[in-house]
Short mmCIF file of C-alpha atoms in Angstrom, two decimals:
data_model
loop_
_atom_site.label_atom_id
_atom_site.label_comp_id
_atom_site.label_asym_id
_atom_site.label_seq_id
_atom_site.Cartn_x
_atom_site.Cartn_y
_atom_site.Cartn_z
CA MET J 24 -18.17 -6.32 -36.16
CA ASN J 25 -19.56 -9.83 -36.71
CA SER J 26 -22.02 -10.44 -33.87
CA ASN J 27 -21.30 -14.18 -34.04
CA GLN J 28 -17.64 -13.74 -33.17
CA PRO J 29 -16.72 -14.73 -29.62
CA LEU J 30 -15.68 -11.78 -27.44
CA TYR J 31 -12.73 -11.99 -25.11
CA ARG J 32 -11.58 -10.06 -22.06
CA LEU J 33 -8.44 -10.38 -20.01
CA ALA J 34 -8.67 -13.51 -17.88
CA ASP J 35 -8.87 -13.05 -14.13
CA HIS J 36 -5.52 -14.79 -13.64
CA VAL J 37 -3.59 -12.64 -16.12
CA VAL J 38 -0.82 -10.38 -14.87
CA ILE J 39 0.47 -7.56 -17.05
CA GLU J 40 3.76 -6.36 -15.61
CA PRO J 41 4.99 -2.94 -16.71
CA LEU J 42 8.75 -3.20 -17.12
CA ILE J 43 11.71 -0.85 -17.39
CA ASP J 44 14.80 -2.55 -18.77
CA GLN J 45 13.03 -5.84 -17.94
CA TRP J 46 12.65 -4.88 -14.27
CA ILE J 47 9.31 -4.21 -12.59
CA ALA J 48 8.49 -0.52 -13.05
CA TRP J 49 8.36 1.49 -9.84
CA PRO J 50 9.11 5.15 -9.01
CA HIS J 51 12.82 4.58 -8.39
CA ASN J 52 13.55 3.23 -11.85
CA PHE J 53 11.10 5.51 -13.67
CA SER J 54 12.46 8.84 -12.40
CA PRO J 55 15.67 9.50 -14.39
CA ILE J 56 17.48 10.94 -11.36
CA LEU J 57 16.66 8.10 -9.00
CA TYR J 58 17.16 5.47 -11.69
CA GLY J 59 20.77 6.52 -12.07
CA PHE J 60 21.39 5.96 -8.36
CA HIS J 61 19.37 2.74 -8.27
CA LEU J 62 21.26 1.30 -11.24
CA LEU J 63 24.64 2.40 -9.90
CA ASN J 64 24.23 1.34 -6.29
CA TYR J 65 21.79 -1.58 -6.44
CA GLN J 66 21.00 -3.22 -9.77
CA LYS J 67 24.60 -3.45 -10.96
CA ALA J 68 25.74 -4.83 -7.61
CA VAL J 69 22.95 -7.42 -7.42
CA LEU J 70 23.43 -8.70 -10.97
CA THR J 71 27.22 -8.77 -10.62
CA SER J 72 26.90 -10.78 -7.41
CA TYR J 73 24.50 -13.20 -9.08
CA LEU J 74 26.84 -13.78 -12.03
CA LYS J 75 29.63 -14.70 -9.61
CA ASN J 76 27.52 -17.33 -7.85
CA PRO J 77 24.02 -18.02 -9.22
CA ALA J 78 23.54 -21.00 -6.92
CA ILE J 79 23.71 -18.99 -3.69
CA HIS J 80 21.22 -16.51 -5.09
CA ILE J 81 18.74 -19.28 -5.95
CA LYS J 82 19.17 -20.87 -2.52
CA SER J 83 18.69 -17.53 -0.75
CA SER J 84 15.66 -16.65 -2.89
CA ASN J 85 13.94 -19.84 -1.71
CA ASN J 86 14.56 -19.06 1.96
CA PRO J 87 11.44 -17.33 3.38
CA LYS J 88 13.56 -15.62 6.03
CA LEU J 89 15.49 -13.80 3.29
CA LEU J 90 12.43 -12.57 1.36
CA GLY J 91 13.12 -9.08 0.03
CA GLY J 92 16.87 -9.54 0.12
CA PRO J 93 19.24 -8.69 -2.78
CA PHE J 94 19.02 -12.10 -4.41
CA VAL J 95 18.26 -12.85 -8.07
CA ASN J 96 15.75 -15.67 -8.48
CA ILE J 97 16.73 -16.83 -11.97
CA PRO J 98 17.98 -20.36 -12.80
CA GLY J 99 21.71 -20.63 -13.30
CA GLU J 100 21.30 -21.93 -16.87
CA ARG J 101 19.98 -18.47 -17.81
CA ALA J 102 22.99 -16.64 -16.41
CA ASP J 103 24.15 -15.66 -19.90
CA GLU J 104 20.85 -13.79 -20.41
CA VAL J 105 21.43 -11.94 -17.15
CA ARG J 106 24.98 -11.07 -18.22
CA GLN J 107 23.70 -9.75 -21.53
CA LEU J 108 21.03 -7.69 -19.76
CA LEU J 109 23.63 -6.10 -17.49
CA GLU J 110 25.86 -5.25 -20.44
CA VAL J 111 22.97 -3.65 -22.33
CA MET J 112 21.89 -1.62 -19.29
CA GLU J 113 25.41 -0.34 -18.67
CA LYS J 114 25.77 0.64 -22.33
CA ASN J 115 22.34 2.25 -22.70
CA HIS J 116 22.57 4.13 -19.42
CA ALA J 117 26.15 5.27 -19.37
CA ASP J 118 24.76 8.80 -19.15
CA LEU J 119 22.64 8.01 -16.08
CA LEU J 120 25.53 6.30 -14.33
CA GLU J 121 27.75 9.32 -14.99
CA LEU J 122 24.96 11.62 -13.77
CA ALA J 123 24.62 9.72 -10.49
CA GLN J 124 28.36 9.74 -9.89
CA ASP J 125 28.71 13.44 -10.73
CA LEU J 126 25.74 14.41 -8.57
CA THR J 127 27.15 12.51 -5.59
CA THR J 128 30.61 14.01 -6.01
CA PHE J 129 29.34 17.56 -6.46
CA GLN J 130 26.95 17.32 -3.49
CA ASN J 131 29.82 16.11 -1.30
CA THR J 132 32.00 18.99 -2.49
CA LEU J 133 29.31 21.50 -1.55
CA LYS J 134 28.86 19.88 1.84
CA GLN J 135 32.55 20.26 2.59
CA GLU J 136 33.04 23.79 1.26
CA ALA J 137 29.76 25.73 1.48
CA LYS J 138 29.30 27.28 4.93
CA GLY J 139 26.65 29.90 4.23
CA GLN J 140 28.40 31.96 1.58
CA SER J 141 27.03 32.65 -1.90
CA LEU J 142 26.93 29.57 -4.11
CA GLU J 143 27.10 31.47 -7.38
CA ILE J 144 30.72 30.53 -8.08
CA TYR J 145 29.83 26.84 -7.91
CA TYR J 146 27.63 27.06 -11.00
CA LYS J 147 30.84 27.38 -13.02
CA GLN J 148 32.07 24.13 -11.47
CA LEU J 149 29.00 22.11 -12.39
CA PRO J 150 29.80 19.05 -14.54
CA ASP J 151 28.17 18.91 -17.96
CA THR J 152 25.81 16.18 -16.78
CA LEU J 153 24.17 18.61 -14.33
CA SER J 154 24.53 21.95 -16.07
CA GLY J 155 21.13 23.44 -16.83
CA TYR J 156 19.25 20.83 -14.78
CA VAL J 157 19.90 21.95 -11.19
CA GLU J 158 19.77 24.86 -8.79
CA LEU J 159 22.08 25.38 -5.82
CA GLY J 160 20.89 26.59 -2.46
CA TYR J 161 20.62 25.97 1.27
CA ASP J 162 17.91 24.13 3.16
CA TYR J 163 16.28 25.38 6.37
CA LEU J 164 19.15 23.97 8.43
CA ASN J 165 21.73 25.79 6.32
CA ASN J 166 22.89 22.63 4.58
CA PRO J 167 23.95 23.17 0.95
CA VAL J 168 21.82 21.23 -1.51
CA VAL J 169 21.79 20.48 -5.21
CA ARG J 170 18.14 20.86 -6.21
CA CYS J 171 17.32 18.85 -9.31
CA ILE J 172 14.59 20.31 -11.52
CA GLU J 173 12.80 17.03 -12.21
CA SER J 174 10.59 18.23 -15.03
CA LEU J 175 13.67 19.09 -17.11
CA PHE J 176 15.07 15.59 -16.75
CA TYR J 177 11.88 14.09 -18.19
CA GLU J 178 12.32 16.33 -21.25
CA SER J 179 15.95 15.32 -21.72
CA SER J 180 17.78 12.34 -23.18
CA TYR J 181 18.06 10.94 -19.65
CA TYR J 182 14.41 9.83 -19.90
CA LYS J 183 14.07 6.92 -22.32
CA ARG J 184 10.63 5.70 -23.39
CA ASP J 185 12.07 2.87 -25.48
CA ILE J 186 13.13 0.90 -22.39
CA GLN J 187 9.49 0.54 -21.29
CA SER J 188 7.63 -2.68 -22.07
CA PHE J 189 5.13 -5.20 -20.70
CA ARG J 190 5.14 -8.89 -19.83
CA MET J 191 1.84 -10.80 -19.88
CA PHE J 192 1.50 -14.19 -18.22
CA ALA J 193 -0.87 -16.42 -16.28
CA LEU J 194 -0.35 -16.35 -12.51
CA GLN J 195 -0.54 -19.89 -11.17
CA GLN J 196 -0.62 -19.12 -7.46
CA ASP J 197 0.03 -16.37 -4.95
CA GLU J 198 3.67 -15.67 -4.11
CA ALA J 199 4.76 -17.26 -7.40
CA ARG J 200 6.40 -14.07 -8.62
CA PRO J 201 10.02 -13.30 -7.69
CA TYR J 202 10.71 -10.25 -5.54
CA TYR J 203 10.21 -7.16 -7.68
CA MET J 204 13.36 -5.24 -6.73
CA SER J 205 16.02 -7.92 -7.01
CA THR J 206 14.94 -10.07 -9.96
CA PRO J 207 14.63 -8.85 -13.56
CA ARG J 208 11.93 -10.47 -15.68
CA LEU J 209 13.19 -12.88 -18.32
CA ALA J 210 10.33 -14.09 -20.50
CA ASP J 211 9.32 -17.75 -20.32
CA SER J 212 8.02 -19.74 -23.27
CA HIS J 213 4.36 -19.11 -22.36
CA ASP J 214 4.75 -15.37 -21.72
CA LEU J 215 3.90 -12.54 -24.06
CA GLU J 216 6.40 -9.69 -24.36
CA TRP J 217 4.95 -6.40 -25.59
CA HIS J 218 7.33 -3.56 -26.39
CA LYS J 219 5.23 -0.45 -25.92
CA PRO J 220 5.94 2.71 -23.89
CA PHE J 221 3.52 3.36 -21.07
CA ASP J 222 1.96 6.41 -22.74
CA ASP J 223 1.03 4.58 -25.96
CA PRO J 224 -2.76 4.64 -26.66
CA ALA J 225 -2.65 0.91 -27.40
CA VAL J 226 -1.96 0.30 -23.71
CA ASP J 227 -5.35 1.72 -22.71
CA ALA J 228 -6.98 -0.19 -25.56
CA LEU J 229 -5.60 -3.43 -24.13
CA TYR J 230 -6.70 -2.67 -20.57
CA HIS J 231 -10.13 -1.60 -21.81
CA LEU J 232 -10.77 -5.31 -22.39
CA ASP J 233 -11.43 -5.49 -18.64
CA ILE J 234 -14.75 -3.74 -19.21
CA CYS J 235 -15.34 -4.11 -22.96
CA PRO J 236 -14.48 -7.54 -24.48
CA GLN J 237 -13.37 -7.69 -28.11
CA PRO J 238 -12.93 -10.31 -30.87
CA LEU J 239 -9.63 -12.15 -30.95
CA ALA J 240 -8.59 -10.45 -34.19
CA GLU J 241 -9.05 -7.02 -32.64
CA ILE J 242 -6.99 -7.97 -29.59
CA SER J 243 -4.26 -9.39 -31.82
CA ALA J 244 -4.21 -6.11 -33.75
CA ILE J 245 -3.85 -4.10 -30.53
CA LEU J 246 -0.86 -6.21 -29.54
CA GLY J 247 0.58 -6.38 -33.06
CA LEU J 248 0.46 -10.18 -33.04
CA GLU J 249 -0.34 -12.75 -35.69
CA ASP J 250 -1.45 -16.24 -34.67
CA ASN J 251 0.49 -16.22 -31.40
CA PRO J 252 -0.47 -19.37 -29.43
CA ASN J 253 0.36 -17.65 -26.12
CA LEU J 254 -2.46 -15.13 -26.43
CA LEU J 255 -5.65 -17.18 -26.16
CA PRO J 256 -4.81 -18.77 -22.75
CA LEU J 257 -4.57 -15.23 -21.35
CA LEU J 258 -8.13 -14.38 -22.39
CA SER J 259 -11.59 -15.39 -21.21
CA GLU J 260 -14.99 -15.66 -22.87
CA GLU J 261 -16.75 -15.60 -19.50
CA PRO J 262 -19.23 -12.70 -19.53
CA LEU J 263 -18.54 -9.75 -17.29
CA THR J 264 -20.95 -8.79 -14.53
CA PRO J 265 -21.13 -4.98 -14.56
CA ILE J 266 -20.60 -3.30 -11.20
CA PRO J 267 -23.57 -0.95 -10.72
CA PRO J 268 -22.91 2.45 -9.13
CA TRP J 269 -23.66 2.61 -5.41
CA SER J 270 -27.02 4.36 -5.16
CA GLU J 271 -28.11 3.67 -1.62
CA THR J 272 -27.83 6.09 1.28
CA GLY J 273 -24.65 6.20 3.32
CA VAL J 274 -21.27 4.92 2.26
CA ARG J 275 -20.02 1.57 0.99
CA LEU J 276 -16.44 0.54 1.75
CA ARG J 277 -14.71 -2.36 0.08
CA TYR J 278 -11.29 -3.43 1.26
CA PHE J 279 -9.01 -4.75 -1.52
CA GLY J 280 -5.94 -5.35 0.64
CA HIS J 281 -2.97 -3.43 2.04
CA ALA J 282 -3.95 0.28 1.83
CA THR J 283 -6.49 -0.10 -0.99
CA VAL J 284 -10.08 0.83 -0.14
CA LEU J 285 -12.92 1.53 -2.57
CA ILE J 286 -15.16 4.28 -1.20
CA GLU J 287 -18.57 4.90 -2.76
CA VAL J 288 -20.82 7.65 -1.47
CA GLU J 289 -23.43 9.91 -3.09
CA GLY J 290 -22.39 9.00 -6.61
CA ILE J 291 -18.67 9.60 -5.99
CA THR J 292 -16.15 6.76 -6.28
CA ILE J 293 -12.73 7.00 -4.63
CA LEU J 294 -9.93 4.43 -4.61
CA THR J 295 -6.98 4.76 -2.24
CA ASP J 296 -3.44 3.57 -3.08
CA PRO J 297 -4.49 1.06 -5.77
CA PHE J 298 -2.63 -2.22 -5.27
CA ILE J 299 -4.96 -4.70 -6.94
CA SER J 300 -4.34 -8.43 -7.07
CA VAL J 301 -5.37 -10.71 -9.91
CA ILE J 302 -6.98 -14.06 -9.08
CA PRO J 303 -4.45 -16.89 -9.54
CA GLU J 304 -5.50 -20.07 -11.32
CA LYS J 305 -4.81 -22.02 -8.12
CA SER J 306 -6.28 -19.73 -5.51
CA GLY J 307 -7.87 -20.64 -2.23
CA THR J 308 -8.19 -17.07 -1.01
CA ALA J 309 -11.26 -15.04 -1.92
CA ARG J 310 -10.51 -11.45 -2.88
CA TYR J 311 -11.68 -8.41 -4.76
CA SER J 312 -9.90 -7.90 -8.07
CA PHE J 313 -10.07 -5.68 -11.15
CA ARG J 314 -13.45 -7.12 -12.14
CA ASP J 315 -14.91 -5.82 -8.87
CA LEU J 316 -14.12 -2.19 -9.62
CA PRO J 317 -16.57 0.18 -11.29
CA ALA J 318 -16.10 1.25 -14.89
CA LYS J 319 -15.49 4.84 -13.72
CA ILE J 320 -13.38 5.90 -10.75
CA ASP J 321 -13.72 9.59 -9.90
CA TYR J 322 -10.65 9.93 -7.70
CA VAL J 323 -7.57 7.88 -6.95
CA LEU J 324 -5.76 9.07 -3.83
CA ILE J 325 -2.02 8.27 -3.60
CA THR J 326 -0.57 8.78 -0.14
CA HIS J 327 3.15 8.45 -1.02
CA GLY J 328 5.59 7.09 -3.56
CA HIS J 329 6.55 3.74 -2.06
CA HIS J 330 6.29 0.83 -4.48
CA ASP J 331 3.34 -0.72 -2.62
CA HIS J 332 1.29 2.50 -2.71
CA PHE J 333 2.24 3.94 -6.09
CA VAL J 334 1.85 0.75 -8.12
CA PHE J 335 2.44 1.07 -11.86
CA GLU J 336 0.84 -2.31 -12.53
CA SER J 337 -2.48 -1.22 -11.02
CA LEU J 338 -2.44 2.42 -12.08
CA LEU J 339 -1.75 1.64 -15.73
CA ARG J 340 -4.46 -1.00 -15.83
CA LEU J 341 -6.97 1.42 -14.31
CA ARG J 342 -5.81 4.58 -16.10
CA HIS J 343 -8.63 4.56 -18.66
CA ARG J 344 -11.22 4.39 -15.83
CA ILE J 345 -9.78 7.17 -13.64
CA ASP J 346 -10.96 10.74 -13.82
CA THR J 347 -8.47 12.34 -11.40
CA ILE J 348 -5.38 11.12 -9.56
CA VAL J 349 -4.46 13.04 -6.41
CA VAL J 350 -0.85 12.89 -5.22
CA PRO J 351 1.02 14.64 -2.39
CA ARG J 352 3.41 17.47 -3.13
CA ASN J 353 7.09 16.79 -2.58
CA SER J 354 9.56 19.18 -0.98
CA SER J 355 11.27 20.03 -4.33
CA VAL J 356 14.52 20.36 -2.37
CA TYR J 357 16.16 16.95 -2.10
CA TYR J 358 16.66 14.79 -5.16
CA GLY J 359 15.72 11.68 -3.18
CA ASP J 360 12.24 13.15 -2.61
CA LEU J 361 10.82 12.57 -6.07
CA SER J 362 7.85 14.47 -7.48
CA LEU J 363 4.91 12.14 -8.14
CA SER J 364 3.23 14.77 -10.30
CA SER J 365 6.32 14.98 -12.55
CA LEU J 366 6.39 11.20 -12.67
CA LEU J 367 2.73 11.04 -13.74
CA ASN J 368 3.04 13.80 -16.30
CA GLY J 369 4.72 11.55 -18.85
CA TRP J 370 2.08 8.82 -19.00
CA VAL J 371 -1.19 10.11 -17.53
CA SER J 372 -3.05 12.27 -20.02
CA ASN J 373 -6.20 12.62 -17.94
CA GLY J 374 -6.39 14.75 -14.81
CA PHE J 375 -4.14 14.62 -11.81
CA ARG J 376 -3.72 17.03 -8.92
CA GLU J 377 -0.91 17.70 -6.51
CA TRP J 378 -1.98 18.61 -2.97
CA MET J 379 -0.27 19.78 0.18
CA HIS J 380 -0.81 17.74 3.34
CA TRP J 381 -4.16 18.36 5.08
CA THR J 382 -5.61 20.00 1.96
CA GLN J 383 -9.34 19.36 1.60
CA LEU J 384 -10.63 17.69 -1.53
CA HIS J 385 -13.87 19.40 -2.50
CA CYS J 386 -16.40 17.28 -4.36
CA PRO J 387 -20.20 17.00 -4.50
CA ALA J 388 -20.47 14.43 -1.72
CA GLU J 389 -21.09 16.55 1.38
CA GLU J 390 -20.57 13.68 3.81
CA LEU J 391 -17.27 12.61 2.28
CA PRO J 392 -14.79 14.04 4.85
CA GLN J 393 -16.18 12.04 7.78
CA TYR J 394 -16.14 8.87 5.70
CA LEU J 395 -12.53 9.42 4.68
CA PHE J 396 -11.69 9.57 8.37
CA SER J 397 -13.52 6.26 8.81
CA VAL J 398 -11.51 4.74 5.97
CA ASN J 399 -8.26 5.48 7.79
CA ILE J 400 -9.53 3.54 10.78
CA VAL J 401 -10.83 0.65 8.65
CA THR J 402 -7.58 0.41 6.69
CA CYS J 403 -5.41 0.38 9.81
CA PHE J 404 -7.65 -2.24 11.38
CA MET J 405 -7.61 -4.51 8.34
CA ARG J 406 -3.84 -4.18 7.90
CA SER J 407 -3.27 -5.06 11.55
CA ARG J 408 -5.32 -8.23 11.04
CA ASP J 409 -3.22 -9.19 8.02
CA MET J 410 0.11 -8.77 9.79
#
């Protein structure tokens, strides 16, 4: 490497959105089972409504009282792109749509007919979309259930890596991004679109720029770009200030927002529910960001699978720094209760653990349990101040 070449890292204002079919990636469109239901019952309905009347969607999206509602925040002149996206999704996921419809119909049939008798005869009635992927049984209240074996779905044609991609852009100000659930991401002229599945090694190579800057040519090679004018504005030559490990006695807590707390004690680093904000170009609010995290994170603790606690955007960006991700165990009974460990298995090659509630996490820091209790109090206090 030429030592005279300038070295670049990702700029503090750069957002890298992981996308699935051009929608923000979150557990309900990553899990094949839940994606079928989400596409059938939500995404199709929202896009169809938008195409009938784009103007009302734009007006509603700009009404703060309707934030989080089912409104697409895309200019009407791009309606043809939305129509094309819907057509492509329906074509590419005809199998998922059929799966969701068959699963709903079959579950309703069981609910009406199964009253405690053997369910063996119903295996012969399973539609082809479900055959070999489910078990039939009763829950503790004697309700018949179709138990989906999630790990099998990730090994099937229902799980499609080629619909995963990334969008890179400069965030101008907070709250500039449309609501994640209702608005697909259509690239603007200054954005970079990167068609890579989440498990591709190049993804970690890109995010490694956060701690190890590289020459522009190397970054272009990672992204597979040649002389793209959109790249350089997303990078920074500003030197990084390394975050030294916490070596003093006691514990250091840093609150990053929402449920995200960085805990450092006795050489162990723990991050809870990573939901990390970048620093917009026009920002008047001081905050911790990715540059304030250590190069190595021993444990990431995920409390549950909601989109603001299991955040693909943060987890993917930090994946190369994380030693172990700890997630709660699901019930493995209801298909709406997705398995976070199965979800991680496809794109996290380093360690992750699945724990039952109230299970102790044993690590070298002897004082850790009492500090974790303190973190719960600190997090609740800080969140109450933000509300």
